[in-house]
Coordinates of C-alpha atoms and ligand atoms in Angstrom, one line a residue:
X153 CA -43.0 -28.5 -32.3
X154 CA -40.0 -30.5 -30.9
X155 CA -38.1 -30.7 -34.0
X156 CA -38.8 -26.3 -34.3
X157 CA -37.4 -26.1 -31.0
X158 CA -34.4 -28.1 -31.6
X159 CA -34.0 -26.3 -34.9
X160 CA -34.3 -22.9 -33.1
X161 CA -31.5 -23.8 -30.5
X162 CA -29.3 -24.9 -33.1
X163 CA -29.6 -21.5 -34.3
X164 CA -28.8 -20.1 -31.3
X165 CA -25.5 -22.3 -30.8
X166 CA -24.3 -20.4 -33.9
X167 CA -24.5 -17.3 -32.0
X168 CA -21.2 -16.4 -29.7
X169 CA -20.9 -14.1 -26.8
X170 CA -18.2 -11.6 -28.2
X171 CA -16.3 -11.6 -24.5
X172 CA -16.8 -15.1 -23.6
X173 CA -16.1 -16.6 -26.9
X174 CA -18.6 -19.6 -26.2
X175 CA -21.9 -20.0 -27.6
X176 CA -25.2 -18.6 -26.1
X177 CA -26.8 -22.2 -25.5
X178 CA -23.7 -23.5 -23.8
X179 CA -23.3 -20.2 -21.9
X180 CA -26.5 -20.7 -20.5
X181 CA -27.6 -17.5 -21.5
X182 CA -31.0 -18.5 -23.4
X183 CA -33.8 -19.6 -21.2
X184 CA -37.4 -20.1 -21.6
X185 CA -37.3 -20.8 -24.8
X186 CA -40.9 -22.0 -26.0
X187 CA -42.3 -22.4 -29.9
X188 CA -45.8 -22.4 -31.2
X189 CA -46.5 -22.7 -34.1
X190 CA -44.6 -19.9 -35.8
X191 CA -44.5 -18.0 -32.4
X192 CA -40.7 -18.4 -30.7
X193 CA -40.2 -16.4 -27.5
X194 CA -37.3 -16.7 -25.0
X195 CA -35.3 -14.9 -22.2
X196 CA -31.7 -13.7 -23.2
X197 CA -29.9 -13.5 -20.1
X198 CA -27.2 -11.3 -20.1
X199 CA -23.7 -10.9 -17.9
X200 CA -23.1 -7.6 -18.1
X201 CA -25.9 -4.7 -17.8
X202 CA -24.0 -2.5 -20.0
X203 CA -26.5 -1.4 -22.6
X204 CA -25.1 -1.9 -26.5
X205 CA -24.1 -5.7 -26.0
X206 CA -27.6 -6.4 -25.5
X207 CA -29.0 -5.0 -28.4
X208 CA -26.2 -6.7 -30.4
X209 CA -26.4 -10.3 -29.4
X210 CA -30.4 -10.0 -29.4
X211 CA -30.5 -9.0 -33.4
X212 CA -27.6 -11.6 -33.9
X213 CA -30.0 -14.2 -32.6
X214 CA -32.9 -13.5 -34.6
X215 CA -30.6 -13.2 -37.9
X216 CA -29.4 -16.6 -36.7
X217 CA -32.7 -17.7 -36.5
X218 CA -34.1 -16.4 -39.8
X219 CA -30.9 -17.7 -41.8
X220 CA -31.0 -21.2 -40.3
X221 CA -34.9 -22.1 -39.3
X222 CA -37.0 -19.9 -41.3
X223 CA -37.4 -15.9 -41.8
X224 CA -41.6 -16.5 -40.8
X225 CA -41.4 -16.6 -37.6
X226 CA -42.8 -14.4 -34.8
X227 CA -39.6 -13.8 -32.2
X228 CA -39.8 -12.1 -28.8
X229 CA -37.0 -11.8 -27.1
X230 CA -37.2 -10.8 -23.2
X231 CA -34.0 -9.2 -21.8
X232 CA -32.6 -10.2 -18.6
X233 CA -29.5 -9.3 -16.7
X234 CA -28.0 -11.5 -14.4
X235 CA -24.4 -10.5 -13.0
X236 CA -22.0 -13.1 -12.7
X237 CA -20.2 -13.7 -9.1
X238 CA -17.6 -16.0 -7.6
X239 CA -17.9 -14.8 -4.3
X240 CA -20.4 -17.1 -3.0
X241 CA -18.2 -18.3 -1.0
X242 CA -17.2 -15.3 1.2
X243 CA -18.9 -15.1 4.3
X244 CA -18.6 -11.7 5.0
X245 CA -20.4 -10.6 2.0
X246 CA -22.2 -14.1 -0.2
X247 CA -25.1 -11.4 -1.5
X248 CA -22.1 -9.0 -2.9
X249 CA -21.5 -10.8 -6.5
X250 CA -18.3 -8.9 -7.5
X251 CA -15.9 -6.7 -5.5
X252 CA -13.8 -4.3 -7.2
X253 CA -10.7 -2.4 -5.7
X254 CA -10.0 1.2 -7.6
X255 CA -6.8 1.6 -7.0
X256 CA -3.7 3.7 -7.9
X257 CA 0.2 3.7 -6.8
X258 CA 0.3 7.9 -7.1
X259 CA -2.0 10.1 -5.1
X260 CA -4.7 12.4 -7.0
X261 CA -4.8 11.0 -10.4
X262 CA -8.5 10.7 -9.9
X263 CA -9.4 7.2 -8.8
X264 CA -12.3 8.5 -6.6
X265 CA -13.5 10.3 -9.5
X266 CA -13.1 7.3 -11.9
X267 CA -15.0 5.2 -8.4
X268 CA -18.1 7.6 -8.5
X269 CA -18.5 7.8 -12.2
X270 CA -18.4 4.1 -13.0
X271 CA -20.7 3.1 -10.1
X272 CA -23.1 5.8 -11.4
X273 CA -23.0 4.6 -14.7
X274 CA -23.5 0.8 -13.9
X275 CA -26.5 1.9 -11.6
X276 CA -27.9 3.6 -14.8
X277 CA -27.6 0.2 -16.7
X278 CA -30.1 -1.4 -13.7
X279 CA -26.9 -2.8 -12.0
X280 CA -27.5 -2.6 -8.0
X281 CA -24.5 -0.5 -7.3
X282 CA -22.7 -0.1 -3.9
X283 CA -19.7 2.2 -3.3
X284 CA -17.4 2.1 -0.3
X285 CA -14.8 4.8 0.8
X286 CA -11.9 2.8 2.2
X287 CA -9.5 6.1 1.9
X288 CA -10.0 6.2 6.0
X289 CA -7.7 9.4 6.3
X290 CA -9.0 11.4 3.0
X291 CA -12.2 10.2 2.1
X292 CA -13.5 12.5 -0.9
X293 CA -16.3 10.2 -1.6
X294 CA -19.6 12.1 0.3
X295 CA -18.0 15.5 -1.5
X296 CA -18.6 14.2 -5.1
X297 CA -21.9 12.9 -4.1
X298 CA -23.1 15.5 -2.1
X299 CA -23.6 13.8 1.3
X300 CA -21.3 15.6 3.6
X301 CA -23.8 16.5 5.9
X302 CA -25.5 13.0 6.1
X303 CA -25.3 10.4 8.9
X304 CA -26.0 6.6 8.1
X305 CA -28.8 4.9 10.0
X306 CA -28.0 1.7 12.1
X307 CA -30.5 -1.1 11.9
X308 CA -30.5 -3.6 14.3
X309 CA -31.0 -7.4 13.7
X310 CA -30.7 -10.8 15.2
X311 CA -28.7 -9.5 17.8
X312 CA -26.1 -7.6 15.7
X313 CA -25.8 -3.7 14.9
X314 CA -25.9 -2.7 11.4
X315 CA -24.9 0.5 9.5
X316 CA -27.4 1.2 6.5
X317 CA -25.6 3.2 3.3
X318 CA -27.1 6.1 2.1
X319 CA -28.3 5.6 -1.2
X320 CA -27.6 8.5 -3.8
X321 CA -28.0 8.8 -7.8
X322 CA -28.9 5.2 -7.6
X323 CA -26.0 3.4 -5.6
X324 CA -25.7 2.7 -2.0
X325 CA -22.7 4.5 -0.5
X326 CA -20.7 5.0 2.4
X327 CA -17.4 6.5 4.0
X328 CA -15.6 6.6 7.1
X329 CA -15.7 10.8 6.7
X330 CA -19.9 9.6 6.9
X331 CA -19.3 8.6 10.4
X332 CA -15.9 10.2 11.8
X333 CA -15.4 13.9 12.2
X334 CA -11.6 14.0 9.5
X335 CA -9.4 15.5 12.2
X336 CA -10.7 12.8 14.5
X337 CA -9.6 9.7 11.8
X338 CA -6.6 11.8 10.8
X339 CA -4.8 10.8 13.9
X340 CA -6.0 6.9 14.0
X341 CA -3.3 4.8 13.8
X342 CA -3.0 1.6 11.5
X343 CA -4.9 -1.1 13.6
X344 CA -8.1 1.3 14.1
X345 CA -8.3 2.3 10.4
X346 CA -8.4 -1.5 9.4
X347 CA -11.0 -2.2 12.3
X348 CA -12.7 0.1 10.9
X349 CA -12.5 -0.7 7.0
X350 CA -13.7 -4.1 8.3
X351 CA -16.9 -2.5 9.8
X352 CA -18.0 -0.4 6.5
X353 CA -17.3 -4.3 4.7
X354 CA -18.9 -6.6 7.2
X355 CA -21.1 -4.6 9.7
X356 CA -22.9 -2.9 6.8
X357 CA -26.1 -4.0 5.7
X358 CA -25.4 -4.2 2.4
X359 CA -27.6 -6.3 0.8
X360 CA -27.6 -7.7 -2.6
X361 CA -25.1 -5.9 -5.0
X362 CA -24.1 -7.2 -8.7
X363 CA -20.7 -4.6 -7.8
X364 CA -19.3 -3.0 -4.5
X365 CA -16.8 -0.8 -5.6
X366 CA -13.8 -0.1 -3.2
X367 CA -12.2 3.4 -3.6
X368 CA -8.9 2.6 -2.2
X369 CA -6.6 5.4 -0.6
X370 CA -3.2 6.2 -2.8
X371 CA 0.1 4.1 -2.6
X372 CA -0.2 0.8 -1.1
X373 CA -1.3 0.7 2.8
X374 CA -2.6 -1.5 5.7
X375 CA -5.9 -0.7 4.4
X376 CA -5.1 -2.6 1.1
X377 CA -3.6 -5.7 3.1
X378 CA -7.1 -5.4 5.3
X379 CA -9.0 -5.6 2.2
X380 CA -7.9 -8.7 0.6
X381 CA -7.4 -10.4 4.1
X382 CA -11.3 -9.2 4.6
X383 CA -12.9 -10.0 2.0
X384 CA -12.3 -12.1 -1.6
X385 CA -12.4 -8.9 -3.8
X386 CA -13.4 -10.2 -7.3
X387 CA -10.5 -7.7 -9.2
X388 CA -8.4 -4.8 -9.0
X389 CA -8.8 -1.3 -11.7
X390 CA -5.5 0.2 -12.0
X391 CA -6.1 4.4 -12.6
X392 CA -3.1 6.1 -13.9
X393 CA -2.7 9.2 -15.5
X394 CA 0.2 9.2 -18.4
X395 CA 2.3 10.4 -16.6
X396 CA 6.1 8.5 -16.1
X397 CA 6.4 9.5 -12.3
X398 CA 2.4 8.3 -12.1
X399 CA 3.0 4.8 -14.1
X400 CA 5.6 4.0 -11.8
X401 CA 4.0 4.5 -8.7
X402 CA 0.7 2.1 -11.0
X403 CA 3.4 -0.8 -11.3
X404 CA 3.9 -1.2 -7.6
X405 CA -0.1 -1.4 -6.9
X406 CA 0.2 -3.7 -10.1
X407 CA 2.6 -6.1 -8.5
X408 CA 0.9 -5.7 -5.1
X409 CA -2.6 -7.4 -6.2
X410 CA -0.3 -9.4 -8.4
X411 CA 1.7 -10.5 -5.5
X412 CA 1.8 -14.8 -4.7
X413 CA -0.3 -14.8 -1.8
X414 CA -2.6 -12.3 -2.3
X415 CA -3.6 -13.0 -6.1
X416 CA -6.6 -10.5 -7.1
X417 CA -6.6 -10.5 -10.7
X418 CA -6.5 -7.1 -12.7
X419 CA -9.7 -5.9 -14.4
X420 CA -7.9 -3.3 -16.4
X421 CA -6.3 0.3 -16.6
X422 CA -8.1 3.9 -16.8
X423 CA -6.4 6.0 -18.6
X424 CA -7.5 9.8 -16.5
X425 CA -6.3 13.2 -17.9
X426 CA -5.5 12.0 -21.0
X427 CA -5.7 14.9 -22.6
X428 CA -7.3 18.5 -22.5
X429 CA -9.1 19.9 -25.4
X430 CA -10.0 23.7 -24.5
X431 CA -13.3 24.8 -25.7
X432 CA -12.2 27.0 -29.0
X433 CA -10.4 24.5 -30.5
X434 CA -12.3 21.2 -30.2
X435 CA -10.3 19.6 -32.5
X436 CA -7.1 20.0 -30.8
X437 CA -5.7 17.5 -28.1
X438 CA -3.2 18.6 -25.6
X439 CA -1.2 15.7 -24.1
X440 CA -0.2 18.3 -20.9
X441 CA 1.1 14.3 -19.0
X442 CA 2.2 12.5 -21.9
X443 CA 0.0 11.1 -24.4
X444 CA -0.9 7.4 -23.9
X445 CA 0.8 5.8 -21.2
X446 CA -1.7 4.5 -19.8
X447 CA -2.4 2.2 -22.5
X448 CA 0.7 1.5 -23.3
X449 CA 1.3 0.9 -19.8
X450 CA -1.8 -2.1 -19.8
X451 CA -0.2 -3.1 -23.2
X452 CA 3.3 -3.5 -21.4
X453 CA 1.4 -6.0 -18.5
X454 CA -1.1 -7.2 -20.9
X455 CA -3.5 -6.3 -18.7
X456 CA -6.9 -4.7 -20.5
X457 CA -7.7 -1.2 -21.3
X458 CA -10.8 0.1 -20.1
X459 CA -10.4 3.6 -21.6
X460 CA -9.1 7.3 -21.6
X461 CA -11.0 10.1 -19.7
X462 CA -9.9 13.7 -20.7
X463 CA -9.1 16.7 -18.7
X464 CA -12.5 18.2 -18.4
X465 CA -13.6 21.1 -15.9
X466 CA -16.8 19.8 -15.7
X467 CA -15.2 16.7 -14.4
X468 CA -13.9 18.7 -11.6
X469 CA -17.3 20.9 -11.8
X470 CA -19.0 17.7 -10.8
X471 CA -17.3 16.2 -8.1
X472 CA -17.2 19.5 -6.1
X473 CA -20.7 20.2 -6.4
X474 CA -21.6 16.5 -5.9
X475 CA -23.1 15.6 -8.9
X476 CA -21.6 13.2 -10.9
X477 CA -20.6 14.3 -14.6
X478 CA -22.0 11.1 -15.7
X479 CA -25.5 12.0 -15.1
X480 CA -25.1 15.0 -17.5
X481 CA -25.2 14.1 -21.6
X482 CA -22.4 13.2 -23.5
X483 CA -20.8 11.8 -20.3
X484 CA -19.3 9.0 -22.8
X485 CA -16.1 8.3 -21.7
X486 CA -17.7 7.3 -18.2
X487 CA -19.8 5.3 -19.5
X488 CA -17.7 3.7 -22.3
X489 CA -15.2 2.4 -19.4
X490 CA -18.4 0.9 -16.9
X491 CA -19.1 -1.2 -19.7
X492 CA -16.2 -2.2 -20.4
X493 CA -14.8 -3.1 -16.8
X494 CA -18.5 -5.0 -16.6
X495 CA -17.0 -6.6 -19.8
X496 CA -13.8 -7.7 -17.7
X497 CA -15.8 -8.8 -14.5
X498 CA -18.1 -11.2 -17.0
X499 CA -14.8 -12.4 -18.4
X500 CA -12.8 -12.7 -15.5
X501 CA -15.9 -14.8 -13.5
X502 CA -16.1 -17.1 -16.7
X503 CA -12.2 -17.9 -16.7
X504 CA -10.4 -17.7 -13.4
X505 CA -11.1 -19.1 -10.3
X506 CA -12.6 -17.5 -7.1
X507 CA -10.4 -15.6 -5.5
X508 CA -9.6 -16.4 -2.1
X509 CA -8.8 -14.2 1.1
X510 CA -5.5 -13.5 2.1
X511 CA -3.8 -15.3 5.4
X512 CA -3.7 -12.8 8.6
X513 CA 0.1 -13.3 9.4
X514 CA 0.3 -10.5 11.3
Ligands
ATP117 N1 -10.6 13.9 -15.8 C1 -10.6 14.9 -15.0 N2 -10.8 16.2 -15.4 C2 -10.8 17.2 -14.5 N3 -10.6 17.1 -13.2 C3 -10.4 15.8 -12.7 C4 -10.4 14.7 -13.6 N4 -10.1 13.6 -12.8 C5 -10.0 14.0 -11.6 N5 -10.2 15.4 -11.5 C6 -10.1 16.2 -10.3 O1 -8.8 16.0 -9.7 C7 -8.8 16.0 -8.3 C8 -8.3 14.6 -7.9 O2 -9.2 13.6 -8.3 P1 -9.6 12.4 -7.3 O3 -9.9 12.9 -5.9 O4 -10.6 11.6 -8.0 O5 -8.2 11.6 -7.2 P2 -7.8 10.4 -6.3 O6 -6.8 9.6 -7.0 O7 -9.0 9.8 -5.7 O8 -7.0 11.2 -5.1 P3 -6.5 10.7 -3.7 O9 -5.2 9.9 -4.1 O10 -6.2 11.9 -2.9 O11 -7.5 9.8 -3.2 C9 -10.3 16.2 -8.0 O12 -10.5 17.5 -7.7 C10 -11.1 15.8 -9.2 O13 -12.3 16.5 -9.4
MG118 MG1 -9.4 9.5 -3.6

């Protein structure tokens, strides 16, 4: 039974995670493996919940099994997902495994769009989903997920107030426009919107989260300086459209994560409004802000590309009526780009180093 078992995970060191380029034995990704006689069962655990990967890797370890051991045997394979993190060192947020900052240097080009959709789509995957609405002086967030009229509860424990997010299409969310009327936070000045971003981070009983996704305000503000000073936020998403005036503006919240000192790594570029297509001619594309440059922009910073999103009025159908698009069928470009920036997370966790919080110096 030994030498089977030893036979069956030399098998499985044949078979390579296609993002981390190391073997599934090394990886640590095979556990519980046990034989009898021609019975072989194990857990495949997975980084990334994003659902055609697994199906993938599990038929390329039985293949690997049946080419190299023998084509007999009974295999049962259990699926597991555990999300990577190199935030246990954070003591704001150690049960938060990855934070990710959606950001953009031009205004309206549909980061909180892009925020909503992808935390949606993870949360479909089984991925324990939180999104927070750090645009303090705009938030659109509890419009596209139609929670205007909601208040969070606060929970009080070991001494210590706590706001609870509301929890909608399977994420836990919340915003400052949750909690202060908009022409009240309108006329906050710097300081009180960076108090309170650190509130909705640290005052919040989050919980545990594989992703917290931060949908940043436009440009780049006090409340991006209060975010990396705050917390260690696991990687930036850059959302563009292809638009020249709307790449610039991407380059300079580019080179601010970028910046020595503050050092968040880039997760990748969305590509929004790619395109339109009207409805009586669906094979026709319409580049109406340029056609590409988005990806050619992550080409230019070799930075990854997590996808194009056309110009869809159901997009905008969706986010005003405060149901994500992503919950309807053929919501593929959402989803395509969820797995992919999981992809990046897994792949960023495996290769660089925590990240660290950023000196208050002023
Ligand atoms: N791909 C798309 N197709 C159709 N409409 C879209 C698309 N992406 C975004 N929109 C719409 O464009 C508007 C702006 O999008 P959104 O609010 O997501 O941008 P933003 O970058 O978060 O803006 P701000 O800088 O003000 O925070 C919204 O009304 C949204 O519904
Ligand atoms: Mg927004």
């Amino acid at each position: 039974m030994l030498f089977l078992k030893k036979q069956v995970i030399d098998a499985l060191r044949t078979v390579e995670d296609p993002d981390l380029k190391q073997d599934l034995v090394t990886l640590g990704m095979i556990q519980d493996l046990g034989v009898n006689q021609k019975q072989v069962t194990f857990t495949l655990v997975l980084t990334t919940p994003a659902c055609p990967l697994q199906e993938i890797l599990k038929k390329a370890c039985i293949e690997a099994i049946y080419a190299k051991v023998a084509a007999d045997l009974e295999i049962t394979i259990q699926l597991d997902t555990q999300v990577t993190s190199t935030r246990t060192h954070d003591p704001v947020l150690p049960q938060v495994k990855n934070i990710i900052a959606i950001a953009s240097g031009k205004g309206g080009v549909g980061k909180s769009t892009v925020a909503v959709n992808v935390a949606v789509a993870l949360a479909k995957c089984g991925a324990q989903v939180g999104l927070l609405d750090a645009d303090i002086f705009g938030p659109s967030i509890p419009t596209m997920l139609g929670c205007e009229q909601e208040k969070p509860q606060v929970m009080h424990q070991a001494g210590k107030n706590y706001l609870v997010p509301l929890e909608k299409h399977g994420i836990k969310l919340l915003s400052m426009g949750l909690l202060a009327p908009a022409d009240e936070a309108m006329v906050w000045r710097g300081p009180m919107a960076s108090k309170a971003l650190r509130q909705l981070l640290g005052d919040t009983f989050w919980g545990v989260l594989d992703y917290l996704l931060i949908d940043l305000p436009p440009g780049t503000s006090d409340i991006h300086l209060t975010l990396v000073q705050a917390v260690p936020v696991t990687g930036a998403v850059i959302v563009t459209t292809p638009q020249k005036i709307a790449l610039v503006d991407a380059t300079k919240a580019l080179e601010m994560f970028q910046k020595q000192g503050i050092d968040v790594p880039i997760l990748g570029v969305v590509e929004n409004m790619a395109y339109f297509t009207a409805p009586e001619l669906p094979n026709s594309k319409y580049y109406l802000f340029g056609q590409e440059g988005g990806k050619e922009f992550a080409a230019q910073h070799k930075l990854p590309f997590l996808g194009q999103i056309p110009l869809v009025q159901r997009i905008r159908e969706g986010g005003d009526a405060g149901i994500p698009v992503v919950l309807q069928e053929n919501a593929g470009a959402f989803d395509n780009i969820a797995a992919a920036l999981a992809q990046q997370v897994a792949i960023r966790n495996a290769r660089l180093a925590p990240t660290q919080t950023v000196e208050r110096t002023r």
